mmCIF file of C-alpha atoms in Angstrom:
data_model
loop_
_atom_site.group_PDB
_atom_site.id
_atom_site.type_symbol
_atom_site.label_atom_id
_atom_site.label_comp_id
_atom_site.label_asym_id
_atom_site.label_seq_id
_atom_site.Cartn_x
_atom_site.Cartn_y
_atom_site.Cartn_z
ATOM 1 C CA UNK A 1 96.145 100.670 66.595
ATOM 2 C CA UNK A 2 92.441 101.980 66.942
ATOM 3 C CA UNK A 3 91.225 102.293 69.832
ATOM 4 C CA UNK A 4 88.790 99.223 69.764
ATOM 5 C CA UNK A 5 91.464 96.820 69.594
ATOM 6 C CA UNK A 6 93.379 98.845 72.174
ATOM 7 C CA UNK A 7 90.397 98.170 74.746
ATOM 8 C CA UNK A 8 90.136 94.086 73.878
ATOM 9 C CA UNK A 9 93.411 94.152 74.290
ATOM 10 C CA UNK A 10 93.130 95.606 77.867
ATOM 11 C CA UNK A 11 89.866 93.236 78.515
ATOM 12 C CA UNK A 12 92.076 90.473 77.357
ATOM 13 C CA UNK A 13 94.921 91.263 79.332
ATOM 14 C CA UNK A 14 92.902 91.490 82.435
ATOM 15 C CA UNK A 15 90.815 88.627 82.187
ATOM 16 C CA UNK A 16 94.257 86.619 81.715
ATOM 17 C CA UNK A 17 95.659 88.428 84.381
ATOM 18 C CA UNK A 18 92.438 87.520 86.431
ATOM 19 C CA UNK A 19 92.081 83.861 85.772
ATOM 20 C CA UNK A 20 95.748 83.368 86.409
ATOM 21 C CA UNK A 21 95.092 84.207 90.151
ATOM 22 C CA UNK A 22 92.278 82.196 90.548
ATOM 23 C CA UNK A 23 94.127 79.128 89.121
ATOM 24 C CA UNK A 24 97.417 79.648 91.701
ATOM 25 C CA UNK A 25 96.444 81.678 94.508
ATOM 26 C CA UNK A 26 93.599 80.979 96.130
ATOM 27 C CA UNK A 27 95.358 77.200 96.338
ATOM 28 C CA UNK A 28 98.353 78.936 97.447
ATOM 29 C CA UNK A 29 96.903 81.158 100.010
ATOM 30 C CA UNK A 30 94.811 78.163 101.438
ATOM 31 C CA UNK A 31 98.463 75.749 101.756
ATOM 32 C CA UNK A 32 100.252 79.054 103.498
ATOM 33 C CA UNK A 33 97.716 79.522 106.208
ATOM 34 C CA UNK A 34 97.386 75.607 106.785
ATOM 35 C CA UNK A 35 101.204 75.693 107.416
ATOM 36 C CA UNK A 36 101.664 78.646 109.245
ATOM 37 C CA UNK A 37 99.205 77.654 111.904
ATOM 38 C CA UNK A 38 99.729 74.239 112.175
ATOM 39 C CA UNK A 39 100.920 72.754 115.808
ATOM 40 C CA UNK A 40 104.894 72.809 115.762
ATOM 41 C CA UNK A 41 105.164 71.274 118.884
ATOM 42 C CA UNK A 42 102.923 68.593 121.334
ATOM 43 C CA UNK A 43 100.580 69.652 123.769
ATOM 44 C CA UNK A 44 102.844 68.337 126.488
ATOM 45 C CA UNK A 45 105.816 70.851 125.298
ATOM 46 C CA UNK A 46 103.570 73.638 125.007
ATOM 47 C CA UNK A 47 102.502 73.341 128.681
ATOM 48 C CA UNK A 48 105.799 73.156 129.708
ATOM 49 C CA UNK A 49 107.084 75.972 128.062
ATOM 50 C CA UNK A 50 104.023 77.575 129.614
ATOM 51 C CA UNK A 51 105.173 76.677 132.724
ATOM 52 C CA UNK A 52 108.668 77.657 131.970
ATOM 53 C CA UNK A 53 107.844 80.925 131.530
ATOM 54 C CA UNK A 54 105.200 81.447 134.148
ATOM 55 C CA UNK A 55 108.178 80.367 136.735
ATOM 56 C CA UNK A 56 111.075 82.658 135.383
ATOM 57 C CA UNK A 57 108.386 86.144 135.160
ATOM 58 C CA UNK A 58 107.393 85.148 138.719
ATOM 59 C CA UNK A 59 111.193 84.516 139.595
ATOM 60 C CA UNK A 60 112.126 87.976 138.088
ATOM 61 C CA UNK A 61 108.936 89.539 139.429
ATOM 62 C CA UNK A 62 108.016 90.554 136.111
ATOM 63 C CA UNK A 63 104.612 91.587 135.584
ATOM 64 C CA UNK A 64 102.920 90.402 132.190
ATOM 65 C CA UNK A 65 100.780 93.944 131.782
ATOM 66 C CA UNK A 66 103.970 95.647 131.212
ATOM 67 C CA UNK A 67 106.420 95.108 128.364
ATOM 68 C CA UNK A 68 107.106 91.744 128.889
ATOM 69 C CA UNK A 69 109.799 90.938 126.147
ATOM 70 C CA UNK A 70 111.973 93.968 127.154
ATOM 71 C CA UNK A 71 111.380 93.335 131.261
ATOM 72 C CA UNK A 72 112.756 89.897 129.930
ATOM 73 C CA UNK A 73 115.766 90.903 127.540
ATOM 74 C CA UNK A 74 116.679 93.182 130.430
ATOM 75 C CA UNK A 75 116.631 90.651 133.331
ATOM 76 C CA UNK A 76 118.625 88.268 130.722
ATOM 77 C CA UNK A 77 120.814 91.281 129.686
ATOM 78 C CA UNK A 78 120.317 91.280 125.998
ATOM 79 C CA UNK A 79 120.693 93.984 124.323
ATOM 80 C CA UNK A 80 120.105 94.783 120.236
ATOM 81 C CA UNK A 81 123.609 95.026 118.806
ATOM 82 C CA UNK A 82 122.571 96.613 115.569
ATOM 83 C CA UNK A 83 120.882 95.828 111.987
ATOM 84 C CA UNK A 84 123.249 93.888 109.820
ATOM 85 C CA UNK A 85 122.498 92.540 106.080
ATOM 86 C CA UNK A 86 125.047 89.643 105.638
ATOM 87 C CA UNK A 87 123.762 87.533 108.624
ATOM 88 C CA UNK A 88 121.735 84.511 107.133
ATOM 89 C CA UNK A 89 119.216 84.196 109.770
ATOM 90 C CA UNK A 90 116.650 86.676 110.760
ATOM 91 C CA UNK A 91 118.548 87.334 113.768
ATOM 92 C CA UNK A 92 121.466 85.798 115.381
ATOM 93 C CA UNK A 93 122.350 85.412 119.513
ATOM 94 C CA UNK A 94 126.146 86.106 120.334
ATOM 95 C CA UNK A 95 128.398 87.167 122.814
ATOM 96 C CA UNK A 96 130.638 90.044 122.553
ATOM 97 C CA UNK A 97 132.891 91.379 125.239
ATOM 98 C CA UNK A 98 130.661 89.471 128.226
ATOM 99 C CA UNK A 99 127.326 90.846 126.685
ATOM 100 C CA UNK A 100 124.828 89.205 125.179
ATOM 101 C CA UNK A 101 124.034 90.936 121.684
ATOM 102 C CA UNK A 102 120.881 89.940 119.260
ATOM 103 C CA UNK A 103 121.983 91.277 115.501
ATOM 104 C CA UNK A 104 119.214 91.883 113.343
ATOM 105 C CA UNK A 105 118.967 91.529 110.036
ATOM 106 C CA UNK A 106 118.508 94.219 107.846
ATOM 107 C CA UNK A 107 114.970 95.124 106.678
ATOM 108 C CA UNK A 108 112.681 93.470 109.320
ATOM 109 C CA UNK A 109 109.849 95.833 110.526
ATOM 110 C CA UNK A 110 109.009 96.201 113.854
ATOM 111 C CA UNK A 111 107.013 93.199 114.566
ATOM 112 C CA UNK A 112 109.481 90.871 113.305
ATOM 113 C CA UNK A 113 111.965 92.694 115.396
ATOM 114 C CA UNK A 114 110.096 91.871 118.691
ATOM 115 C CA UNK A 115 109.420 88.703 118.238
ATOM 116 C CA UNK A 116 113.207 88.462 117.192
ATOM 117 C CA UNK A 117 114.131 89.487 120.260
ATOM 118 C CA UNK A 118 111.565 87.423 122.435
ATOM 119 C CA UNK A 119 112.560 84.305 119.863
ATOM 120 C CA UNK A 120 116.467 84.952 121.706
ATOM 121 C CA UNK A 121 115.498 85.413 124.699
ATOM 122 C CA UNK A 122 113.339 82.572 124.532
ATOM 123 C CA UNK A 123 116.610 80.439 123.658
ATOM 124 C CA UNK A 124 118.070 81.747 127.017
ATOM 125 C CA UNK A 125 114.528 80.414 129.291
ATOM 126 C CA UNK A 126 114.616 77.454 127.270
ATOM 127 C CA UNK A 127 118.540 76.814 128.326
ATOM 128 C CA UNK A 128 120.000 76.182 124.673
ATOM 129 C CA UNK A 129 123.304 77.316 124.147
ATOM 130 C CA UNK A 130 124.854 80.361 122.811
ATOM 131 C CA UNK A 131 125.228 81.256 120.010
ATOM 132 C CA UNK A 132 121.824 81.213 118.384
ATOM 133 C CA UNK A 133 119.936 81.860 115.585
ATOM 134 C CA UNK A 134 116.372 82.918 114.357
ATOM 135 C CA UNK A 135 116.026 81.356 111.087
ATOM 136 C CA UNK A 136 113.291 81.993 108.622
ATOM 137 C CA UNK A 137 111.441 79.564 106.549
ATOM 138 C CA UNK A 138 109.658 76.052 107.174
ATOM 139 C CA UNK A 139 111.228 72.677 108.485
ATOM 140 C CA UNK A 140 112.597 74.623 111.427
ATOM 141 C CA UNK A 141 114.224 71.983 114.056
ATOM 142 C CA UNK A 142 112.211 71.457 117.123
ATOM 143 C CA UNK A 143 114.748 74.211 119.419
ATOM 144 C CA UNK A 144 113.428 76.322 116.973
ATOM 145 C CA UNK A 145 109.654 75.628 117.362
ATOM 146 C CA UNK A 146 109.815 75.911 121.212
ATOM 147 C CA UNK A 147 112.070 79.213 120.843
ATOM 148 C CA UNK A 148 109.249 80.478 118.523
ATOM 149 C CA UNK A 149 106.266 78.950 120.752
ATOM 150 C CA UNK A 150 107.735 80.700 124.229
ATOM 151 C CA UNK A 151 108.412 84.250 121.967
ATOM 152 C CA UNK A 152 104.945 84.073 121.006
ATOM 153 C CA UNK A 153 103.298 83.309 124.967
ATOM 154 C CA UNK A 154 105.627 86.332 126.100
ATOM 155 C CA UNK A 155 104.499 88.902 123.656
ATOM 156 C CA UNK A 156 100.813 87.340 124.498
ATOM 157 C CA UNK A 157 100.711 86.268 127.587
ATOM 158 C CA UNK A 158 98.445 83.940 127.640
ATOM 159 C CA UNK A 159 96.247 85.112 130.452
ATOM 160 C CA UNK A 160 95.515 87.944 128.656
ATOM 161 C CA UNK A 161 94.693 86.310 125.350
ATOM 162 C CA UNK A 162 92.099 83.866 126.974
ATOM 163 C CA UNK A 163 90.826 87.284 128.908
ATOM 164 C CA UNK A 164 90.512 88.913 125.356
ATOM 165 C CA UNK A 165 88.910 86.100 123.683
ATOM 166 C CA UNK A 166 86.031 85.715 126.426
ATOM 167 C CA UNK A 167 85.572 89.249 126.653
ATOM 168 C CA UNK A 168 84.972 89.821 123.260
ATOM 169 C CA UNK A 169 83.254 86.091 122.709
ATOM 170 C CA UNK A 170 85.744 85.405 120.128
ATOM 171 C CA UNK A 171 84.136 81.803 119.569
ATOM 172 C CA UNK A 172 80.954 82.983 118.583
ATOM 173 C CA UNK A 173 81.474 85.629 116.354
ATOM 174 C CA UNK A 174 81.397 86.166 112.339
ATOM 175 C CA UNK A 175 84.276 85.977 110.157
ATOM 176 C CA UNK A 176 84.729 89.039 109.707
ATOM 177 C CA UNK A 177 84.517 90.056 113.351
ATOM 178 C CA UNK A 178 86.937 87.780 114.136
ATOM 179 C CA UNK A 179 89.440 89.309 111.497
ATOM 180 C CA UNK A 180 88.881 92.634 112.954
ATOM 181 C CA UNK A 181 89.385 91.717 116.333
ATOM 182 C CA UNK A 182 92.781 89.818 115.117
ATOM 183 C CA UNK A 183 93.434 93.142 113.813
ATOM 184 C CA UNK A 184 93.060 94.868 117.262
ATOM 185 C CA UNK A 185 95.067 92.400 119.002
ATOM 186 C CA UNK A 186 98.124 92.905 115.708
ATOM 187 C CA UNK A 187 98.042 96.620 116.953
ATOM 188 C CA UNK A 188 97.937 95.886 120.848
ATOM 189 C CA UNK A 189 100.478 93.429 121.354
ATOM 190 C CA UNK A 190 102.782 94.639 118.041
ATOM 191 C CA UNK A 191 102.918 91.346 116.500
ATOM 192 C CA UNK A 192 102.228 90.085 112.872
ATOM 193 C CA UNK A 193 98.395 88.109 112.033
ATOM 194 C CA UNK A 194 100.406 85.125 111.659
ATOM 195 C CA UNK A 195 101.765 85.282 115.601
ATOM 196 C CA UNK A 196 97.956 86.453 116.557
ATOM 197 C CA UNK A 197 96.421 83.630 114.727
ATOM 198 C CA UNK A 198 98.577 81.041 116.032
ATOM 199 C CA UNK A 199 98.472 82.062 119.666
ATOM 200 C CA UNK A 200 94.599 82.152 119.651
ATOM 201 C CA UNK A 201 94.864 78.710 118.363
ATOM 202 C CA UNK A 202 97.608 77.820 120.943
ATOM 203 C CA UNK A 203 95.401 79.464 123.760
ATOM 204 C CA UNK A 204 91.981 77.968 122.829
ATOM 205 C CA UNK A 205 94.084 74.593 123.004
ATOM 206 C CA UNK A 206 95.180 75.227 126.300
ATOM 207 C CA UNK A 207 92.385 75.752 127.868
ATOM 208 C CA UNK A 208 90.136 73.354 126.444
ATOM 209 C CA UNK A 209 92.622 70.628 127.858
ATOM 210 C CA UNK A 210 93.746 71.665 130.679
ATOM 211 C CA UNK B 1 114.239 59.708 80.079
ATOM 212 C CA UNK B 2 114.723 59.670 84.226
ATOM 213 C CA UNK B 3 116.953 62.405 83.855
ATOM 214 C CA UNK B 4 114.938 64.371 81.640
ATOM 215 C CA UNK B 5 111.848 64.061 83.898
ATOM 216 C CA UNK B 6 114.022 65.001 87.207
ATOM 217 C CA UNK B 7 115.094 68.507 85.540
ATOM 218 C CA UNK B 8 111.224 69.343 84.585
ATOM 219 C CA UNK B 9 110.311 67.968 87.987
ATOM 220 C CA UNK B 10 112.992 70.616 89.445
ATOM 221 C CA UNK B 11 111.557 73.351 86.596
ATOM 222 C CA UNK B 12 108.017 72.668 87.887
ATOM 223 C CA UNK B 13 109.561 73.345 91.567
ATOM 224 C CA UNK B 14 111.259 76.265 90.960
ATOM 225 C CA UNK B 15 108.114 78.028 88.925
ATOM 226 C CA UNK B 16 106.339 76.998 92.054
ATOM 227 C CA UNK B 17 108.373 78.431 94.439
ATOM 228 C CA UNK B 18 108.360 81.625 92.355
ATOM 229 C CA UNK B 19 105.012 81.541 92.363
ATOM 230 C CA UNK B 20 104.536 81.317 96.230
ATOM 231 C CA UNK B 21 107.134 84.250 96.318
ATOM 232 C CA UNK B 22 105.348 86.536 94.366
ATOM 233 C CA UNK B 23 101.889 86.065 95.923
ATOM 234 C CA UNK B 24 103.194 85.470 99.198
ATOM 235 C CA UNK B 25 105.359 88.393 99.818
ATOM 236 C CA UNK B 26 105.117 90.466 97.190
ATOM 237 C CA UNK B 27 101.335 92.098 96.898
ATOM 238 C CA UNK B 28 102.316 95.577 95.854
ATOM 239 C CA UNK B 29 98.764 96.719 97.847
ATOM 240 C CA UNK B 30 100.229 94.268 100.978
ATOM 241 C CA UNK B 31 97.282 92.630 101.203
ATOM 242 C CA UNK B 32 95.062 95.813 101.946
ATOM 243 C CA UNK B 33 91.802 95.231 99.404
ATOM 244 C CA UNK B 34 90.605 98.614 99.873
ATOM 245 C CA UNK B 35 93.972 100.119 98.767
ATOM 246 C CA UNK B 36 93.683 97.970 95.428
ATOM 247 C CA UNK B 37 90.261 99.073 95.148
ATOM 248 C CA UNK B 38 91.280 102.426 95.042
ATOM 249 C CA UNK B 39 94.239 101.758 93.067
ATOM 250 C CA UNK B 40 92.041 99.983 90.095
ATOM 251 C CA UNK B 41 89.720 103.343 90.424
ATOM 252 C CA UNK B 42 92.104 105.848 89.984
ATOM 253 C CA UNK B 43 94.922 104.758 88.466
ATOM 254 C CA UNK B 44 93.226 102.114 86.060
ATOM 255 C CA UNK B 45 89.593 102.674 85.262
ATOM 256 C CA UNK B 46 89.792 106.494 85.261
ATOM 257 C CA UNK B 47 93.306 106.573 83.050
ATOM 258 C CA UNK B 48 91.909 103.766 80.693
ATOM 259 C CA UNK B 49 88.250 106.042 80.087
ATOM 260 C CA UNK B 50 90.428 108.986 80.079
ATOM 261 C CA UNK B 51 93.107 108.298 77.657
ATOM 262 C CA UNK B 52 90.202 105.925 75.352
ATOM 263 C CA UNK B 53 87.721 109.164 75.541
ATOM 264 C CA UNK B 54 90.810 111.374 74.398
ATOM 265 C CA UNK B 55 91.346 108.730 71.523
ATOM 266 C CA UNK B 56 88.468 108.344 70.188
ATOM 267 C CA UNK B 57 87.885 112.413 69.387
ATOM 268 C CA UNK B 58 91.435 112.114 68.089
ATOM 269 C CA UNK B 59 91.821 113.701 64.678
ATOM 270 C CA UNK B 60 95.589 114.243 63.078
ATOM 271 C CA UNK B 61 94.256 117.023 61.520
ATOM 272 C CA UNK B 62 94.626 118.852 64.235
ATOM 273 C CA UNK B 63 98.173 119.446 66.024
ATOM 274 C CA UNK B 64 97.018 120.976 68.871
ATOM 275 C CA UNK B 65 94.388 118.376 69.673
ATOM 276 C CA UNK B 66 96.735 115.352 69.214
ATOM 277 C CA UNK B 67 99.302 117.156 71.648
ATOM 278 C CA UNK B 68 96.586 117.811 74.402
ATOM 279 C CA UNK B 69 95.567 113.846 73.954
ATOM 280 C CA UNK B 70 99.024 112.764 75.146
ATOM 281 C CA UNK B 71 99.396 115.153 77.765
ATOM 282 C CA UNK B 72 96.509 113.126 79.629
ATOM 283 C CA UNK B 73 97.918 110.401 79.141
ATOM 284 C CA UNK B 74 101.348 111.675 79.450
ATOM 285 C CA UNK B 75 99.861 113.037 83.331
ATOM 286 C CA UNK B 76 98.444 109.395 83.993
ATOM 287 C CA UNK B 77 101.339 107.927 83.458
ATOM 288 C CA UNK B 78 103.102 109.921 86.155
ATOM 289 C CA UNK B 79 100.537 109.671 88.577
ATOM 290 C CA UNK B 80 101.389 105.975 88.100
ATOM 291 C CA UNK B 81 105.423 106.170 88.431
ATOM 292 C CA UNK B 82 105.139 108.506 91.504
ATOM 293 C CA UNK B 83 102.368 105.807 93.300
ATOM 294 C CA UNK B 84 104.699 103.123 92.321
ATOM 295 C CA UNK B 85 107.543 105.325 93.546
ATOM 296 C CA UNK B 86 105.923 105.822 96.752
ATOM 297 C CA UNK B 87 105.195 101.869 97.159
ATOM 298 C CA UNK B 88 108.816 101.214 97.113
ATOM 299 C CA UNK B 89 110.030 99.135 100.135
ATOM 300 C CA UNK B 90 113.536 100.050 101.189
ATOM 301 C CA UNK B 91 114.473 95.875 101.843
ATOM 302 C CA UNK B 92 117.269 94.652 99.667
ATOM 303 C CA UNK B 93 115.735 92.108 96.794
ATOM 304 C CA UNK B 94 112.507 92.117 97.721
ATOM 305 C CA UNK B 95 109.988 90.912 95.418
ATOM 306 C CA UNK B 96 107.788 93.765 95.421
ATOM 307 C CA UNK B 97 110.016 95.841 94.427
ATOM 308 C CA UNK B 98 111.088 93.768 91.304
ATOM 309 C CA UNK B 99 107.175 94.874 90.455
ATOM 310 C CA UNK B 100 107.505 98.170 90.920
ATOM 311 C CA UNK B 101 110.366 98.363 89.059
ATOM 312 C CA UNK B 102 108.815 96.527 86.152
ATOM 313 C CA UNK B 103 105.739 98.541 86.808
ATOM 314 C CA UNK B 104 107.797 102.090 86.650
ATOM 315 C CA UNK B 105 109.970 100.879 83.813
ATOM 316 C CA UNK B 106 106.841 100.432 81.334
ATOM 317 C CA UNK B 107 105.201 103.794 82.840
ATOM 318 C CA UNK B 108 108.035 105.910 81.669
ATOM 319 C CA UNK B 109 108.575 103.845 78.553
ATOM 320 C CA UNK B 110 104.653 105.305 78.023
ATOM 321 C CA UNK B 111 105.580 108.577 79.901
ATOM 322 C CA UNK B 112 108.630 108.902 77.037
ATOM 323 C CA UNK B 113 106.571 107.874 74.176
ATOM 324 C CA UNK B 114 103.648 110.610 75.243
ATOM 325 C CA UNK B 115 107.047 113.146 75.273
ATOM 326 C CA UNK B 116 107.623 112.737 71.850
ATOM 327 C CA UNK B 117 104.595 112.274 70.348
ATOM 328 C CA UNK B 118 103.932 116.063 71.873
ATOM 329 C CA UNK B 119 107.435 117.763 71.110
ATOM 330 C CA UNK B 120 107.007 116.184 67.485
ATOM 331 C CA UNK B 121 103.470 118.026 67.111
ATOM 332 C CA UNK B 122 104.174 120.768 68.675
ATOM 333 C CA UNK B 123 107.942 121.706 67.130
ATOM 334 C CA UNK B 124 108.173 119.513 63.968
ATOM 335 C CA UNK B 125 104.443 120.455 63.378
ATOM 336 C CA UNK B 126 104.309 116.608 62.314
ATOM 337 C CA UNK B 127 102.220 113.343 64.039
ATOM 338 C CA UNK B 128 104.431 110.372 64.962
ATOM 339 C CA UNK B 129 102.010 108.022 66.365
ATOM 340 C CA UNK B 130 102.984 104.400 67.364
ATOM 341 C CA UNK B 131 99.945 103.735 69.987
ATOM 342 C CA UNK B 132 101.339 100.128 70.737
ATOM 343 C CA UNK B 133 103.421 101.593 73.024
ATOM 344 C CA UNK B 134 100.266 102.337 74.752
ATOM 345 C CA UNK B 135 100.108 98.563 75.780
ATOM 346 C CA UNK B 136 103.009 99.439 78.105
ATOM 347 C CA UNK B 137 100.427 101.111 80.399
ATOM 348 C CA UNK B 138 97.916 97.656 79.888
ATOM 349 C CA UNK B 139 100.955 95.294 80.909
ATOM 350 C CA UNK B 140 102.216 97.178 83.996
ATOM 351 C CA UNK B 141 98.661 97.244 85.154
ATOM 352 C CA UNK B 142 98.054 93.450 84.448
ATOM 353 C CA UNK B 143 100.372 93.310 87.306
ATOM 354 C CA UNK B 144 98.483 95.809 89.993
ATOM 355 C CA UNK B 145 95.220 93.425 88.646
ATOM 356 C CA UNK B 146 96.794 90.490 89.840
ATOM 357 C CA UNK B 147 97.875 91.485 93.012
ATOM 358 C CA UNK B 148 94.161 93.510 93.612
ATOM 359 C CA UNK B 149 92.905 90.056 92.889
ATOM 360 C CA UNK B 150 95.500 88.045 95.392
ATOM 361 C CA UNK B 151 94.368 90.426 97.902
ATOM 362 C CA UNK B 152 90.580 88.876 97.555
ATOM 363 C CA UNK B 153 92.164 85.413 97.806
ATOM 364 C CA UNK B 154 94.321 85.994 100.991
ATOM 365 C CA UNK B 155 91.386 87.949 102.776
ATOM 366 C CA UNK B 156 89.129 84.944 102.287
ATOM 367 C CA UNK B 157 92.193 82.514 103.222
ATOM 368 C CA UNK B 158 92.756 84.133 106.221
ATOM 369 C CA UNK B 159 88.784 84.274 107.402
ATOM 370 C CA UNK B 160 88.324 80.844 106.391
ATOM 371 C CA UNK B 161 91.649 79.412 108.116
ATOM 372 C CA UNK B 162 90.254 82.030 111.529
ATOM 373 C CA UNK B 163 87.236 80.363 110.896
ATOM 374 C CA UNK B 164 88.625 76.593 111.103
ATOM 375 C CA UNK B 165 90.927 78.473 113.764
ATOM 376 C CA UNK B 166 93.486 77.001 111.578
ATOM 377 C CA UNK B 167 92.643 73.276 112.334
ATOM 378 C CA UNK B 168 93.271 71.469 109.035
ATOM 379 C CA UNK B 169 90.899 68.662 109.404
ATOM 380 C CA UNK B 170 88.163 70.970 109.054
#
């Protein structure tokens, strides 16, 4: 093979390679952050939940500029049990010996594993019963969705949120800004873009309506 | 006929849901641009120039020549298997990892080929040259190429859904 067909090989190869992303993924990108961020739950049930969890931090005297998931777990007395890889779910809720013990599944990086946590505890605020389960994927039933929107408000609480988003005019800014300051909020309150993106949205809700 | 177009229905599903998997959760770069930028720099442009530069002053005449050739290219293709190496994600089946193993596989099958292309010249004194074995190197980095690209398409994804702050009537 000389080396001219060797390079329109390559050029072929990458143009396929090229056009095959723009066919699928920019379609498949748009669909996954339309989904992730869409409202799980009413406006009604996220107020409550808001209110749910305002009344047990101020019953527990737990103050949201600390840690609030782990003030929580330890008020709740939940402790992580260990990593395990043949549990189904993300994470699963169970009692052993009195104790209340969240296994984790293996592989999860640190941000999943908070909001893990907060997702179980969240079962606990909520009053479900135990066992329980953090499972991944869409369709989730609606004791999911309120487990997941109460994690989410105590990893960002949402005073602080709105506090961010004024401070830093979060409404008005470009694209990219807005990306970056995502980014900064990822790193302060050690969650994924996914949880940051949705809880702006959540927040911005909130306070327009209320 | 119903039958027929319920399997191809299910077909069309499944290739979709591999799909989604593989752009979704499996960007070798994880969705960092300037990462694949550098990537397609180093370890595509610059081995590609290198390795065509080297072939086109190629003469089988000469032993020595032909044996320094595919030790460039024999070097690239390590630089590739340890970045690939060092990508790995320690998560059982995860779909990045299927890449990098795909990605590592053709590497050393180019890595090999380089090995014996030299040891032939060098001990035999002969040339054994096969350079289709060289597309290897083209295929695994078809795949870094698509993910480089997927990481354009989620970046403007995610500023356009923070734009719409992910209202979908927008």
């Amino acid at each position: 093979m000389n080396i001219q067909t060797y390079l329109i090989v390559i050029s072929i190869c990458f143009l396929v390679a090229i056009l095959f992303t723009c066919v699928f993924s920019r379609n498949i990108y748009k669909e996954f952050y339309t989904s992730q961020l869409k409202f799980d739950i009413g406006f009604n049930e996220m107020v409550e939940g808001e209110s749910r969890l305002k009344d047990f931090l101020q019953n527990n005297n737990i103050n949201i500029d600390g840690n609030v998931v782990q003030s929580v777990a330890q008020k709740l007395e939940i402790e992580i049990g260990g990593i395990s890889d043949t549990i189904k779910n993300n994470a699963e809720l169970t009692i052993v010996d009195n104790k209340r013990i969240v296994i984790l599944k293996t592989g999860l990086n640190e941000q999943e594993k908070l909001f893990c946590l907060a997702h179980e505890c969240a079962h606990l605020i909520n009053g479900d019963p135990v066992p329980q389960t953090r499972p991944d994927g869409k369709d989730k039933d609606i004791i999911e969705q309120k487990a997941d929107y109460l994690a989410a408000a105590m990893i960002m609480p949402r005073e602080k949120v709105h506090k961010f988003l004024l401070e830093h005019g979060y409404q008005n800014v470009s694209a990219n800004r807005k990306v970056k300051l995502i980014d900064q909020m990822c790193k302060e309150y050690n969650a994924t873009d996914i949880v940051v993106m949705r809880r702006i949205r959540e927040v911005t809700e909130l306070e327009q309506r209320t | 006929m119903e039958k027929h177009e319920n399997i191809s229905g299910k077909t069309k599903e499944n290739i979709r849901s591999w799909i989604e998997n593989n752009v979704l959760q499996g960007n070798i770069f994880q969705g960092k641009t300037l990462d694949g930028c550098l990537y397609f720099v180093f370890y595509m442009v610059l081995p590609i120039i290198i390795t065509s530069a080297s072939l086109i002053a190629l003469t089988n005449a000469d032993l020595m020549n032909v044996a320094s050739c595919y030790v460039t290219i024999l070097i690239s293709s390590l630089g590739c298997i340890y970045d690939a190496i060092n990508r790995w994600e320690y998560r059982i089946g995860s779909e990045r990892n299927r890449k990098l193993f795909i990605m590592i596989f053709l590497m050393v099958c180019v890595a090999i080929y380089c090995l014996v292309v030299i040891f032939v010249a060098l001990i035999a004194r002969k040339i054994m040259r096969n350079d289709f074995f060289l597309l290897a190197y083209v295929f695994s980095n078809m795949i870094a190429i698509v993910d480089l690209t997927n990481c354009f398409w989620q970046k403007l994804a995610k500023q356009d859904a923070v734009m719409r702050n992910g209202d979908e009537s927008k």
